[in-house]
Tab-separated table of C-alpha atoms and ligand atoms in Angstrom:
chain	number	residue	atom	x	y	z
H	948	MET	CA	11.512	-14.646	-25.925
H	949	PRO	CA	8.165	-13.714	-24.251
H	950	ILE	CA	5.114	-15.132	-25.955
H	951	LYS	CA	2.818	-12.631	-27.703
H	952	GLU	CA	-0.810	-12.256	-26.708
H	953	LYS	CA	-3.103	-14.222	-29.024
H	954	ASN	CA	-6.491	-15.857	-28.338
H	955	TYR	CA	-6.463	-19.421	-29.661
H	956	TRP	CA	-10.255	-19.579	-30.100
H	957	LEU	CA	-10.275	-16.548	-32.404
H	958	GLU	CA	-7.912	-18.392	-34.756
H	959	THR	CA	-10.646	-20.971	-35.332
H	960	VAL	CA	-13.476	-18.680	-36.400
H	961	ALA	CA	-14.248	-16.236	-39.173
H	962	THR	CA	-15.287	-12.735	-38.083
H	963	PRO	CA	-18.981	-12.762	-37.243
H	964	PRO	CA	-21.479	-10.639	-39.163
H	965	ALA	CA	-22.242	-7.043	-38.228
H	966	ARG	CA	-24.154	-4.051	-39.512
H	967	SER	CA	-21.692	-1.319	-38.633
H	968	ALA	CA	-21.690	0.087	-42.150
H	969	GLN	CA	-25.405	0.834	-41.857
H	970	GLU	CA	-27.097	3.748	-40.130
H	971	LEU	CA	-28.675	3.127	-36.755
H	972	PRO	CA	-32.478	3.130	-36.933
H	973	ASP	CA	-34.254	6.019	-35.144
H	974	SER	CA	-36.144	3.691	-32.864
H	975	VAL	CA	-36.488	0.038	-31.913
H	976	ASP	CA	-38.624	-1.892	-29.463
H	977	VAL	CA	-35.579	-3.131	-27.535
H	978	ALA	CA	-31.969	-1.948	-27.493
H	979	VAL	CA	-29.473	-4.464	-26.106
H	980	VAL	CA	-26.140	-3.192	-24.763
H	981	GLY	CA	-23.418	-5.786	-25.402
H	982	ALA	CA	-22.996	-8.581	-27.954
H	983	GLY	CA	-21.869	-11.518	-25.828
H	984	TYR	CA	-23.902	-14.654	-25.092
H	985	CYS	CA	-26.377	-12.725	-22.945
H	986	GLY	CA	-27.115	-9.933	-25.417
H	987	LEU	CA	-27.170	-12.181	-28.476
H	988	SER	CA	-29.300	-14.858	-26.834
H	989	ALA	CA	-31.778	-12.141	-25.792
H	990	ALA	CA	-31.759	-10.679	-29.311
H	991	ARG	CA	-32.290	-14.100	-30.910
H	992	THR	CA	-35.307	-14.828	-28.708
H	993	LEU	CA	-36.804	-11.345	-29.142
H	994	ALA	CA	-36.388	-11.357	-32.911
H	995	LYS	CA	-37.922	-14.837	-33.181
H	996	ARG	CA	-40.922	-13.479	-31.293
H	997	GLY	CA	-41.373	-10.583	-33.682
H	998	VAL	CA	-39.769	-7.833	-31.604
H	999	LYS	CA	-37.666	-5.154	-33.351
H	1000	VAL	CA	-34.311	-5.365	-31.600
H	1001	ALA	CA	-30.886	-3.743	-32.050
H	1002	VAL	CA	-27.731	-5.015	-30.354
H	1003	LEU	CA	-25.178	-2.260	-29.702
H	1004	GLU	CA	-21.622	-3.492	-29.202
H	1005	ALA	CA	-18.694	-1.180	-28.431
H	1006	GLU	CA	-16.090	-3.467	-30.031
H	1007	THR	CA	-16.578	-6.433	-32.364
H	1008	LEU	CA	-19.381	-8.970	-31.863
H	1009	GLY	CA	-18.454	-11.418	-29.100
H	1010	TRP	CA	-15.376	-9.339	-28.208
H	1011	GLY	CA	-15.852	-9.646	-24.406
H	1012	ALA	CA	-15.602	-12.697	-22.180
H	1013	SER	CA	-17.749	-14.700	-24.598
H	1014	SER	CA	-14.904	-15.290	-27.061
H	1015	ARG	CA	-12.142	-15.562	-24.443
H	1016	ASN	CA	-13.355	-18.184	-21.984
H	1017	GLY	CA	-12.503	-21.823	-21.331
H	1018	GLY	CA	-15.604	-23.136	-23.118
H	1019	MET	CA	-16.731	-25.117	-20.071
H	1020	VAL	CA	-20.514	-25.436	-19.893
H	1021	LEU	CA	-20.911	-26.236	-16.221
H	1022	THR	CA	-23.657	-27.389	-13.875
H	1023	GLY	CA	-24.342	-25.687	-10.561
H	1024	MET	CA	-23.236	-22.313	-9.297
H	1025	LYS	CA	-20.023	-20.862	-8.013
H	1026	LEU	CA	-20.943	-21.083	-4.304
H	1027	PRO	CA	-21.222	-24.428	-2.482
H	1028	VAL	CA	-24.767	-25.723	-2.060
H	1029	PRO	CA	-24.825	-25.556	1.789
H	1030	THR	CA	-23.897	-21.842	1.606
H	1031	LEU	CA	-26.656	-21.270	-0.929
H	1032	ILE	CA	-29.280	-23.102	1.132
H	1033	LYS	CA	-28.313	-21.198	4.265
H	1034	ARG	CA	-28.605	-17.925	2.409
H	1035	TYR	CA	-31.701	-18.437	0.237
H	1036	GLY	CA	-33.542	-21.480	1.613
H	1037	ARG	CA	-34.146	-24.928	0.090
H	1038	GLU	CA	-36.970	-24.099	-2.292
H	1039	ALA	CA	-35.209	-21.140	-3.897
H	1040	VAL	CA	-31.960	-23.088	-4.297
H	1041	ARG	CA	-33.805	-26.021	-5.904
H	1042	LYS	CA	-35.061	-23.605	-8.560
H	1043	MET	CA	-31.599	-22.075	-8.969
H	1044	TYR	CA	-29.964	-25.474	-9.419
H	1045	ALA	CA	-32.673	-26.536	-11.869
H	1046	ALA	CA	-31.982	-23.326	-13.811
H	1047	SER	CA	-28.302	-24.254	-14.034
H	1048	LEU	CA	-29.192	-27.638	-15.581
H	1049	GLU	CA	-31.809	-26.084	-17.869
H	1050	SER	CA	-29.241	-23.558	-19.081
H	1051	ILE	CA	-26.986	-26.343	-20.394
H	1052	ASP	CA	-29.974	-27.915	-22.155
H	1053	LEU	CA	-30.697	-24.515	-23.688
H	1054	VAL	CA	-27.152	-24.174	-25.042
H	1055	GLU	CA	-27.425	-27.673	-26.526
H	1056	GLN	CA	-30.822	-26.875	-28.041
H	1057	ILE	CA	-29.593	-23.616	-29.609
H	1058	VAL	CA	-26.481	-25.305	-31.000
H	1059	ARG	CA	-28.666	-28.005	-32.572
H	1060	GLU	CA	-31.462	-25.735	-33.832
H	1061	GLU	CA	-29.108	-23.140	-35.282
H	1062	ASN	CA	-26.611	-25.674	-36.568
H	1063	ILE	CA	-23.693	-24.005	-34.760
H	1064	ASP	CA	-20.417	-25.759	-35.530
H	1065	CYS	CA	-18.757	-25.260	-32.111
H	1066	ASN	CA	-17.719	-28.774	-30.985
H	1067	PHE	CA	-20.441	-28.919	-28.309
H	1068	SER	CA	-20.042	-32.180	-26.429
H	1069	ARG	CA	-21.492	-33.543	-23.172
H	1070	CYS	CA	-18.065	-34.640	-22.018
H	1071	GLY	CA	-18.699	-33.984	-18.304
H	1072	HIS	CA	-16.561	-32.065	-15.854
H	1073	LEU	CA	-14.060	-33.280	-13.278
H	1074	GLU	CA	-13.276	-31.394	-10.080
H	1075	VAL	CA	-9.961	-32.496	-8.580
H	1076	ALA	CA	-9.126	-32.188	-4.870
H	1077	CYS	CA	-5.924	-30.318	-4.013
H	1078	LYS	CA	-6.039	-31.436	-0.368
H	1079	GLN	CA	-7.244	-34.545	1.453
H	1080	ALA	CA	-9.717	-32.359	3.389
H	1081	HIS	CA	-11.241	-31.167	0.101
H	1082	PHE	CA	-11.677	-34.762	-1.078
H	1083	ASP	CA	-13.188	-35.740	2.289
H	1084	GLY	CA	-15.922	-33.149	1.682
H	1085	TYR	CA	-16.897	-34.560	-1.754
H	1086	GLU	CA	-18.953	-37.496	-0.408
H	1087	GLU	CA	-21.202	-35.222	1.622
H	1088	SER	CA	-21.443	-32.702	-1.192
H	1089	ALA	CA	-22.523	-35.361	-3.732
H	1090	ALA	CA	-25.056	-36.841	-1.264
H	1091	LEU	CA	-26.567	-33.397	-0.647
H	1092	ILE	CA	-26.871	-32.667	-4.365
H	1093	LYS	CA	-28.494	-36.082	-4.940
H	1094	ARG	CA	-30.932	-35.548	-2.060
H	1095	GLU	CA	-31.871	-31.952	-2.841
H	1096	PHE	CA	-31.800	-31.911	-6.631
H	1097	ASN	CA	-31.855	-35.582	-7.621
H	1098	HIS	CA	-28.657	-34.924	-9.557
H	1099	GLU	CA	-25.921	-37.536	-9.699
H	1100	LEU	CA	-22.213	-36.820	-9.107
H	1101	ARG	CA	-19.596	-39.573	-9.034
H	1102	ILE	CA	-16.712	-39.686	-6.560
H	1103	ILE	CA	-13.353	-40.839	-7.920
H	1104	PRO	CA	-10.889	-42.037	-5.274
H	1105	LYS	CA	-7.200	-41.303	-5.763
H	1106	SER	CA	-6.672	-44.915	-6.876
H	1107	GLY	CA	-9.105	-44.406	-9.794
H	1108	LEU	CA	-7.928	-40.969	-10.835
H	1109	ARG	CA	-5.638	-42.165	-13.635
H	1110	GLY	CA	-8.751	-43.155	-15.580
H	1111	GLU	CA	-9.741	-39.474	-15.532
H	1112	ILE	CA	-6.533	-37.452	-15.568
H	1113	GLY	CA	-2.846	-38.051	-16.283
H	1114	SER	CA	-1.644	-36.400	-13.078
H	1115	ASP	CA	-0.744	-37.803	-9.659
H	1116	ILE	CA	-0.871	-34.597	-7.618
H	1117	TYR	CA	-4.526	-34.746	-6.582
H	1118	PHE	CA	-6.288	-36.521	-3.711
H	1119	GLY	CA	-9.307	-37.666	-5.721
H	1120	GLY	CA	-12.038	-36.155	-7.831
H	1121	MET	CA	-15.741	-35.680	-8.477
H	1122	VAL	CA	-17.328	-36.108	-11.900
H	1123	ASP	CA	-20.520	-34.554	-13.250
H	1124	GLU	CA	-21.442	-36.155	-16.574
H	1125	THR	CA	-24.039	-33.472	-17.376
H	1126	SER	CA	-21.557	-30.670	-18.024
H	1127	ALA	CA	-20.333	-29.980	-21.542
H	1128	GLY	CA	-17.549	-28.343	-23.498
H	1129	LEU	CA	-17.557	-26.178	-26.612
H	1130	ASN	CA	-15.513	-23.715	-28.632
H	1131	PRO	CA	-16.656	-20.396	-27.112
H	1132	ALA	CA	-15.744	-18.103	-30.005
H	1133	ARG	CA	-17.500	-20.318	-32.538
H	1134	TYR	CA	-20.518	-20.489	-30.244
H	1135	VAL	CA	-20.798	-16.708	-29.881
H	1136	ALA	CA	-20.310	-16.244	-33.633
H	1137	GLY	CA	-23.045	-18.834	-34.222
H	1138	LEU	CA	-25.365	-16.993	-31.841
H	1139	ALA	CA	-24.709	-13.742	-33.716
H	1140	HIS	CA	-25.586	-15.397	-37.043
H	1141	ALA	CA	-28.700	-16.948	-35.480
H	1142	ALA	CA	-29.874	-13.603	-34.045
H	1143	GLN	CA	-29.263	-11.933	-37.375
H	1144	ARG	CA	-31.098	-14.677	-39.287
H	1145	ALA	CA	-34.052	-14.083	-36.980
H	1146	SER	CA	-33.965	-10.378	-38.039
H	1147	ALA	CA	-32.179	-8.817	-35.067
H	1148	SER	CA	-29.938	-5.889	-36.109
H	1149	LEU	CA	-26.398	-6.110	-34.790
H	1150	TYR	CA	-24.168	-3.041	-34.653
H	1151	ASP	CA	-20.513	-3.459	-33.788
H	1152	ARG	CA	-18.156	-0.536	-32.991
H	1153	THR	CA	-21.154	1.211	-31.463
H	1154	ARG	CA	-20.400	2.257	-27.916
H	1155	VAL	CA	-23.338	3.234	-25.732
H	1156	GLU	CA	-22.399	6.474	-23.994
H	1157	THR	CA	-25.533	7.369	-22.030
H	1158	VAL	CA	-29.004	5.944	-21.509
H	1159	ALA	CA	-31.751	8.268	-20.278
H	1160	SER	CA	-35.409	7.683	-19.628
H	1161	GLN	CA	-37.737	10.249	-21.209
H	1162	ALA	CA	-41.468	10.825	-21.598
H	1163	ALA	CA	-42.923	9.649	-24.919
H	1164	SER	CA	-46.434	10.038	-26.356
H	1165	SER	CA	-47.914	6.862	-24.846
H	1166	ALA	CA	-45.428	5.813	-22.168
H	1167	ARG	CA	-41.804	6.326	-21.176
H	1168	GLU	CA	-38.992	5.382	-23.506
H	1169	PHE	CA	-35.198	5.390	-23.398
H	1170	LEU	CA	-32.920	7.693	-25.319
H	1171	VAL	CA	-29.658	5.867	-26.054
H	1172	ARG	CA	-26.694	7.986	-27.152
H	1173	THR	CA	-23.990	5.986	-28.876
H	1174	SER	CA	-20.686	6.701	-30.586
H	1175	ARG	CA	-22.598	6.384	-33.905
H	1176	GLY	CA	-25.741	8.346	-33.179
H	1177	THR	CA	-28.878	8.273	-31.070
H	1178	ILE	CA	-31.606	5.670	-30.923
H	1179	THR	CA	-34.812	5.448	-28.879
H	1180	ALA	CA	-36.087	2.205	-27.401
H	1181	ARG	CA	-39.120	1.101	-25.431
H	1182	GLU	CA	-37.001	-1.289	-23.374
H	1183	ILE	CA	-33.287	-1.739	-22.670
H	1184	ILE	CA	-31.390	-4.908	-21.853
H	1185	LEU	CA	-28.003	-4.375	-20.219
H	1186	ALA	CA	-25.843	-7.336	-21.240
H	1187	SER	CA	-22.469	-5.695	-20.779
H	1188	GLY	CA	-21.023	-8.204	-18.290
H	1189	ALA	CA	-17.677	-7.400	-16.691
H	1190	TYR	CA	-17.102	-4.688	-19.306
H	1191	THR	CA	-20.002	-2.556	-18.015
H	1192	THR	CA	-19.124	1.139	-18.305
H	1193	ASN	CA	-20.220	4.417	-16.787
H	1194	ALA	CA	-22.962	4.615	-19.399
H	1195	THR	CA	-24.972	2.714	-16.759
H	1196	PRO	CA	-23.443	3.735	-13.423
H	1197	ALA	CA	-26.113	2.046	-11.279
H	1198	LEU	CA	-25.124	-1.356	-12.691
H	1199	ARG	CA	-21.438	-0.576	-12.865
H	1200	LYS	CA	-21.168	-0.091	-9.125
H	1201	LYS	CA	-22.465	-3.625	-8.546
H	1202	ILE	CA	-19.926	-5.384	-10.789
H	1203	ILE	CA	-16.492	-6.613	-9.710
H	1204	PRO	CA	-14.379	-7.236	-12.827
H	1205	ILE	CA	-11.821	-9.987	-12.221
H	1206	GLY	CA	-9.097	-10.949	-14.663
H	1207	SER	CA	-8.593	-14.527	-15.773
H	1208	TYR	CA	-5.901	-15.788	-18.129
H	1209	ILE	CA	-5.387	-18.774	-20.393
H	1210	ILE	CA	-2.489	-20.397	-22.223
H	1211	ALA	CA	-2.679	-23.021	-24.962
H	1212	THR	CA	0.138	-25.314	-25.990
H	1213	GLU	CA	1.130	-26.501	-29.412
H	1214	VAL	CA	-0.889	-29.427	-30.824
H	1215	LEU	CA	0.043	-32.489	-28.757
H	1216	PRO	CA	0.551	-36.033	-30.063
H	1217	ALA	CA	-2.766	-37.931	-29.782
H	1218	ASP	CA	-1.447	-40.505	-27.285
H	1219	LEU	CA	-0.086	-37.783	-24.975
H	1220	ALA	CA	-3.383	-35.872	-25.139
H	1221	ARG	CA	-5.253	-39.075	-24.257
H	1222	GLU	CA	-2.932	-39.669	-21.313
H	1223	LEU	CA	-3.500	-36.136	-19.961
H	1224	SER	CA	-7.287	-36.286	-20.209
H	1225	PRO	CA	-8.495	-39.791	-21.125
H	1226	ARG	CA	-12.181	-38.782	-21.098
H	1227	ASN	CA	-11.740	-35.306	-22.464
H	1228	ARG	CA	-13.306	-33.712	-19.376
H	1229	MET	CA	-13.586	-30.051	-18.486
H	1230	ILE	CA	-11.316	-30.011	-15.412
H	1231	TYR	CA	-10.881	-27.559	-12.525
H	1232	ASP	CA	-9.301	-27.865	-9.111
H	1233	SER	CA	-10.706	-27.318	-5.634
H	1234	LYS	CA	-8.785	-24.144	-4.702
H	1235	HIS	CA	-10.206	-20.628	-4.404
H	1236	PHE	CA	-7.373	-19.401	-6.651
H	1237	LEU	CA	-8.119	-22.236	-9.008
H	1238	TYR	CA	-6.761	-23.653	-12.261
H	1239	TYR	CA	-9.140	-24.829	-14.988
H	1240	TYR	CA	-8.026	-26.817	-17.992
H	1241	ARG	CA	-9.085	-28.986	-20.907
H	1242	LEU	CA	-7.994	-30.222	-24.285
H	1243	THR	CA	-9.006	-28.227	-27.335
H	1244	PRO	CA	-10.666	-30.119	-30.201
H	1245	ASP	CA	-7.271	-30.206	-31.988
H	1246	ASN	CA	-5.469	-31.614	-28.900
H	1247	ARG	CA	-3.788	-28.595	-27.361
H	1248	MET	CA	-3.742	-28.286	-23.589
H	1249	LEU	CA	-5.672	-25.144	-22.684
H	1250	PHE	CA	-4.788	-24.101	-19.137
H	1251	GLY	CA	-6.346	-21.136	-17.317
H	1252	GLY	CA	-6.436	-19.445	-13.960
H	1253	ARG	CA	-6.563	-16.186	-12.060
H	1254	ALA	CA	-2.836	-15.653	-12.488
H	1255	ALA	CA	-3.448	-11.965	-11.730
H	1256	PHE	CA	-6.644	-10.508	-10.324
H	1257	PHE	CA	-6.504	-7.329	-12.381
H	1258	PRO	CA	-8.461	-7.139	-15.645
H	1259	GLU	CA	-6.323	-7.934	-18.667
H	1260	THR	CA	-3.557	-5.612	-19.856
H	1261	GLU	CA	-0.511	-6.376	-21.985
H	1262	ASN	CA	1.514	-6.583	-18.797
H	1263	THR	CA	-0.777	-8.928	-16.829
H	1264	VAL	CA	-1.188	-11.174	-19.876
H	1265	ARG	CA	2.591	-11.520	-20.332
H	1266	ARG	CA	3.197	-12.245	-16.645
H	1267	SER	CA	0.321	-14.709	-16.596
H	1268	ALA	CA	1.828	-16.802	-19.391
H	1269	GLU	CA	4.792	-17.734	-17.221
H	1270	ILE	CA	2.739	-18.254	-14.045
H	1271	LEU	CA	0.285	-20.500	-15.881
H	1272	ARG	CA	3.032	-22.457	-17.614
H	1273	ARG	CA	4.560	-23.229	-14.217
H	1274	GLY	CA	1.106	-24.215	-12.918
H	1275	MET	CA	0.528	-26.471	-15.927
H	1276	ILE	CA	3.844	-28.265	-15.493
H	1277	GLY	CA	3.045	-28.683	-11.794
H	1278	VAL	CA	-0.082	-30.595	-12.805
H	1279	TYR	CA	1.375	-32.263	-15.895
H	1280	PRO	CA	5.189	-32.723	-15.767
H	1281	GLN	CA	4.715	-34.463	-19.160
H	1282	LEU	CA	4.257	-30.978	-20.680
H	1283	ARG	CA	7.673	-29.713	-19.547
H	1284	HIS	CA	8.860	-29.428	-23.141
H	1285	ALA	CA	5.556	-28.512	-24.773
H	1286	LYS	CA	5.632	-25.146	-26.486
H	1287	VAL	CA	3.109	-22.566	-25.301
H	1288	GLU	CA	1.744	-20.950	-28.461
H	1289	PHE	CA	-1.080	-18.786	-27.151
H	1290	VAL	CA	-1.793	-16.592	-24.143
H	1291	TRP	CA	-4.708	-14.247	-23.597
H	1292	GLY	CA	-6.814	-12.762	-20.865
H	1293	GLY	CA	-10.372	-11.706	-20.252
H	1294	THR	CA	-12.506	-10.255	-17.509
H	1295	LEU	CA	-15.163	-12.082	-15.537
H	1296	ASP	CA	-18.206	-10.405	-14.027
H	1297	PHE	CA	-18.293	-11.140	-10.309
H	1298	THR	CA	-20.650	-9.637	-7.768
H	1299	LEU	CA	-19.990	-9.130	-4.076
H	1300	ASP	CA	-22.199	-12.081	-3.078
H	1301	VAL	CA	-20.749	-14.259	-5.908
H	1302	MET	CA	-24.244	-14.778	-7.349
H	1303	PRO	CA	-25.814	-14.109	-10.720
H	1304	HIS	CA	-28.467	-11.397	-10.640
H	1305	ALA	CA	-31.178	-10.306	-13.042
H	1306	GLY	CA	-34.203	-8.085	-13.125
H	1307	LYS	CA	-34.561	-4.329	-13.563
H	1308	ILE	CA	-32.248	-1.533	-12.539
H	1309	GLU	CA	-33.396	2.084	-13.077
H	1310	GLY	CA	-36.134	0.723	-15.343
H	1311	MET	CA	-33.715	-1.268	-17.551
H	1312	TYR	CA	-33.531	-5.057	-17.716
H	1313	PHE	CA	-30.149	-6.492	-16.786
H	1314	ALA	CA	-28.395	-9.780	-16.019
H	1315	ALA	CA	-24.857	-10.116	-14.667
H	1316	GLY	CA	-22.636	-11.882	-12.162
H	1317	PHE	CA	-22.186	-15.167	-14.039
H	1318	ALA	CA	-18.581	-15.552	-12.823
H	1319	GLY	CA	-17.127	-18.796	-14.227
H	1320	HIS	CA	-20.537	-20.190	-15.283
H	1321	GLY	CA	-21.441	-17.641	-17.925
H	1322	VAL	CA	-21.359	-19.811	-21.046
H	1323	ALA	CA	-24.588	-21.506	-20.019
H	1324	ALA	CA	-25.904	-18.890	-17.578
H	1325	ALA	CA	-25.535	-15.832	-19.847
H	1326	THR	CA	-27.317	-17.715	-22.657
H	1327	TRP	CA	-30.165	-18.661	-20.318
H	1328	PHE	CA	-30.529	-15.248	-18.663
H	1329	GLY	CA	-30.573	-13.514	-22.047
H	1330	ALA	CA	-33.415	-15.730	-23.244
H	1331	LYS	CA	-35.276	-15.253	-19.955
H	1332	LEU	CA	-35.053	-11.446	-20.081
H	1333	ALA	CA	-36.351	-11.553	-23.640
H	1334	GLY	CA	-39.248	-13.718	-22.410
H	1335	LEU	CA	-40.105	-11.178	-19.702
H	1336	ILE	CA	-40.253	-8.390	-22.287
H	1337	CYS	CA	-42.602	-10.548	-24.373
H	1338	GLY	CA	-44.886	-11.011	-21.363
H	1339	ASP	CA	-43.803	-14.420	-20.035
H	1340	PRO	CA	-44.286	-14.934	-16.304
H	1341	ASN	CA	-41.201	-14.137	-14.240
H	1342	ASP	CA	-39.777	-17.472	-13.078
H	1343	ILE	CA	-36.143	-16.330	-12.719
H	1344	PRO	CA	-35.155	-17.477	-9.223
H	1345	PHE	CA	-32.290	-14.974	-9.103
H	1346	ASP	CA	-34.547	-11.967	-9.657
H	1347	GLY	CA	-35.351	-10.174	-6.420
H	1348	ILE	CA	-32.572	-11.679	-4.290
H	1349	LYS	CA	-30.581	-9.025	-2.438
H	1350	PHE	CA	-28.011	-7.435	-4.787
H	1351	PRO	CA	-25.276	-5.691	-2.784
H	1352	ALA	CA	-23.100	-2.979	-4.321
H	1353	ALA	CA	-19.379	-3.697	-4.547
H	1354	PRO	CA	-17.072	-1.852	-2.146
H	1355	LEU	CA	-15.436	1.144	-3.801
H	1356	GLY	CA	-11.997	-0.383	-4.397
H	1357	LEU	CA	-13.404	-3.474	-6.141
H	1358	ARG	CA	-15.748	-1.702	-8.524
H	1359	SER	CA	-15.454	-1.688	-12.258
H	1360	GLY	CA	-13.187	1.193	-13.301
H	1361	ASN	CA	-11.705	1.507	-9.818
H	1362	THR	CA	-10.140	-1.823	-8.895
H	1363	TRP	CA	-7.256	-0.824	-6.597
H	1364	ALA	CA	-8.327	-3.331	-3.914
H	1365	LEU	CA	-8.332	-6.348	-6.248
H	1366	PRO	CA	-4.782	-7.508	-5.404
H	1367	LEU	CA	-5.891	-7.523	-1.764
H	1368	ALA	CA	-8.831	-9.780	-2.641
H	1369	GLY	CA	-6.399	-12.024	-4.554
H	1370	ALA	CA	-4.098	-12.200	-1.545
H	1371	CYS	CA	-7.063	-13.172	0.687
H	1372	TYR	CA	-7.897	-16.029	-1.688
H	1373	LYS	CA	-4.294	-17.243	-1.580
H	1374	ILE	CA	-4.359	-17.183	2.244
H	1375	LEU	CA	-7.669	-19.068	2.235
H	1376	ASP	CA	-6.113	-21.712	-0.039
H	1377	PHE	CA	-3.227	-22.079	2.367
H	1378	LEU	CA	-5.481	-22.412	5.391
H	1379	THR	CA	-8.365	-24.554	4.116
Y	298	FAD	C1	-10.630	-16.089	-19.289
Y	298	FAD	C2	-12.060	-16.448	-18.991
Y	298	FAD	C3	-12.412	-17.782	-18.829
Y	298	FAD	C4	-13.735	-18.135	-18.556
Y	298	FAD	N1	-14.075	-19.461	-18.561
Y	298	FAD	C5	-15.384	-19.802	-18.467
Y	298	FAD	C6	-15.780	-21.154	-18.649
Y	298	FAD	O1	-14.975	-22.037	-18.947
Y	298	FAD	N2	-17.094	-21.455	-18.495
Y	298	FAD	C7	-18.039	-20.494	-18.229
Y	298	FAD	O2	-19.227	-20.823	-18.106
Y	298	FAD	N3	-17.697	-19.192	-18.109
Y	298	FAD	C8	-16.416	-18.819	-18.249
Y	298	FAD	N4	-16.054	-17.508	-18.196
Y	298	FAD	C9	-17.124	-16.499	-17.999
Y	298	FAD	C10	-17.947	-16.257	-19.255
Y	298	FAD	O3	-17.107	-16.121	-20.374
Y	298	FAD	C11	-18.797	-14.993	-19.075
Y	298	FAD	O4	-19.542	-15.082	-17.869
Y	298	FAD	C12	-19.758	-14.770	-20.237
Y	298	FAD	O5	-19.085	-14.792	-21.462
Y	298	FAD	C13	-20.481	-13.460	-20.047
Y	298	FAD	O6	-21.224	-13.181	-21.203
Y	298	FAD	P1	-21.906	-11.778	-21.355
Y	298	FAD	O7	-22.687	-11.790	-22.613
Y	298	FAD	O8	-22.660	-11.448	-20.108
Y	298	FAD	O9	-20.708	-10.717	-21.384
Y	298	FAD	P2	-19.512	-10.487	-22.433
Y	298	FAD	O10	-19.293	-11.646	-23.313
Y	298	FAD	O11	-18.355	-9.991	-21.645
Y	298	FAD	O12	-20.080	-9.340	-23.366
Y	298	FAD	C14	-20.304	-8.027	-22.899
Y	298	FAD	C15	-20.114	-7.091	-24.084
Y	298	FAD	O13	-20.655	-5.812	-23.744
Y	298	FAD	C16	-19.905	-4.851	-24.450
Y	298	FAD	N5	-20.130	-3.546	-23.814
Y	298	FAD	C17	-19.863	-3.175	-22.535
Y	298	FAD	N6	-20.210	-1.891	-22.345
Y	298	FAD	C18	-20.712	-1.443	-23.515
Y	298	FAD	C19	-21.220	-0.178	-23.945
Y	298	FAD	N7	-21.281	0.889	-23.126
Y	298	FAD	N8	-21.659	-0.062	-25.222
Y	298	FAD	C20	-21.620	-1.106	-26.061
Y	298	FAD	N9	-21.119	-2.323	-25.709
Y	298	FAD	C21	-20.674	-2.486	-24.462
Y	298	FAD	C22	-18.471	-5.338	-24.327
Y	298	FAD	O14	-17.653	-4.789	-25.336
Y	298	FAD	C23	-18.646	-6.849	-24.438
Y	298	FAD	O15	-18.389	-7.340	-25.746
Y	298	FAD	C24	-14.735	-17.117	-18.420
Y	298	FAD	C25	-14.381	-15.781	-18.577
Y	298	FAD	C26	-13.067	-15.433	-18.857
Y	298	FAD	C27	-12.712	-13.993	-19.046
């Protein structure tokens, strides 16, 4: 019997607060589109600094990637450091890497300050090498990161891998102790409560349909038409991630929405869980078409990957459950008989250059392109955009870097070429 779609994380959290029963105000200082980490972090910072802010969310608060992800709070960026240095130069990449570390500190600080019960823990992450050639590259990679950023990674030879993971299929690993893990749905709910406590107004089931700039008495302002009425705002923050719609076509054409899927097993016996992940790391492998996995706080194995490249539908979710189960048993034959109790999917916001971007587009602030690093990055970018609106100096190293549009067939709302991109990744994994 095929398993039914159900997000494990949402079983662990009460529905976050919202203001949907109330009328939208006529005007605010800042309207934020999207109530994920980015939008809520921005709203929290703005409200704490005395700005009148409304968050407009088409679905429920945290509905997007922010309640569906693996909960891995990771250092670094998606692209390898040598690629980044070649593209942007040493100085810029130093600032980008520092931002990635600062973003984890920010998540930790918010969790502590706002008392968010989301199992945040600095458990570290482990990258495992699927090929000898991948492992051979780790030494150089760790040395470069130490030299350029003074950040320590530890190489684990195959002989030492059992201390990190209960699997014999890998050629070695690399550990970063700075990374963390959390329960993503509890974190986003906690952020929503924190923003609301700081006096931000949150409106769920409020879909933004159009945003237009118009002349106002003293300066320009934005007229935001939503499914529940119209609101004017001095500034807009677009925090709509992979779910960006045609309400903001200029941003939409830059976003490549890529599906990712996760299964979670039944609760495992404590000794088996310890065998699978003795140090409770956030784990991912070295492939392009990668698997990422971890234990949940109640000792389930949560196992994710790009089983299909398309954004989630009932069909892709169902197919993914079987593909991921096979992948999981390939890594952990010990889980052959473990029951898979949950499967769900979500959509990640990629950009063509696989980089996060932020700044202004058609006069509106935006941040997007967090790919698999959005738990920390979206939180950080949201707070940074809020700072810019409050007059802080612009120290976002990703602002102003070239931001290419996505080719037509990869764009949000028009993703016919995605299976082709998936096939290319599979070929790359075979060849490299
Ligand atoms: C399966 C999966 C696993 C992942 N694993 C990890 C991980 O382990 N670690 C990590 O760091 N990152 C991970 N990510 C990525 C991470 O979850 C995202 O980068 C991050 O949540 C993005 O946050 P956000 O606030 O930008 O967007 P989202 O959380 O996607 O929020 C955007 C919101 O905007 C709303 N919206 C869009 N358009 C409109 C509109 N017109 N009007 C009103 N509202 C609108 C949407 O409904 C949505 O709720 C994963 C993602 C997925 C899908």
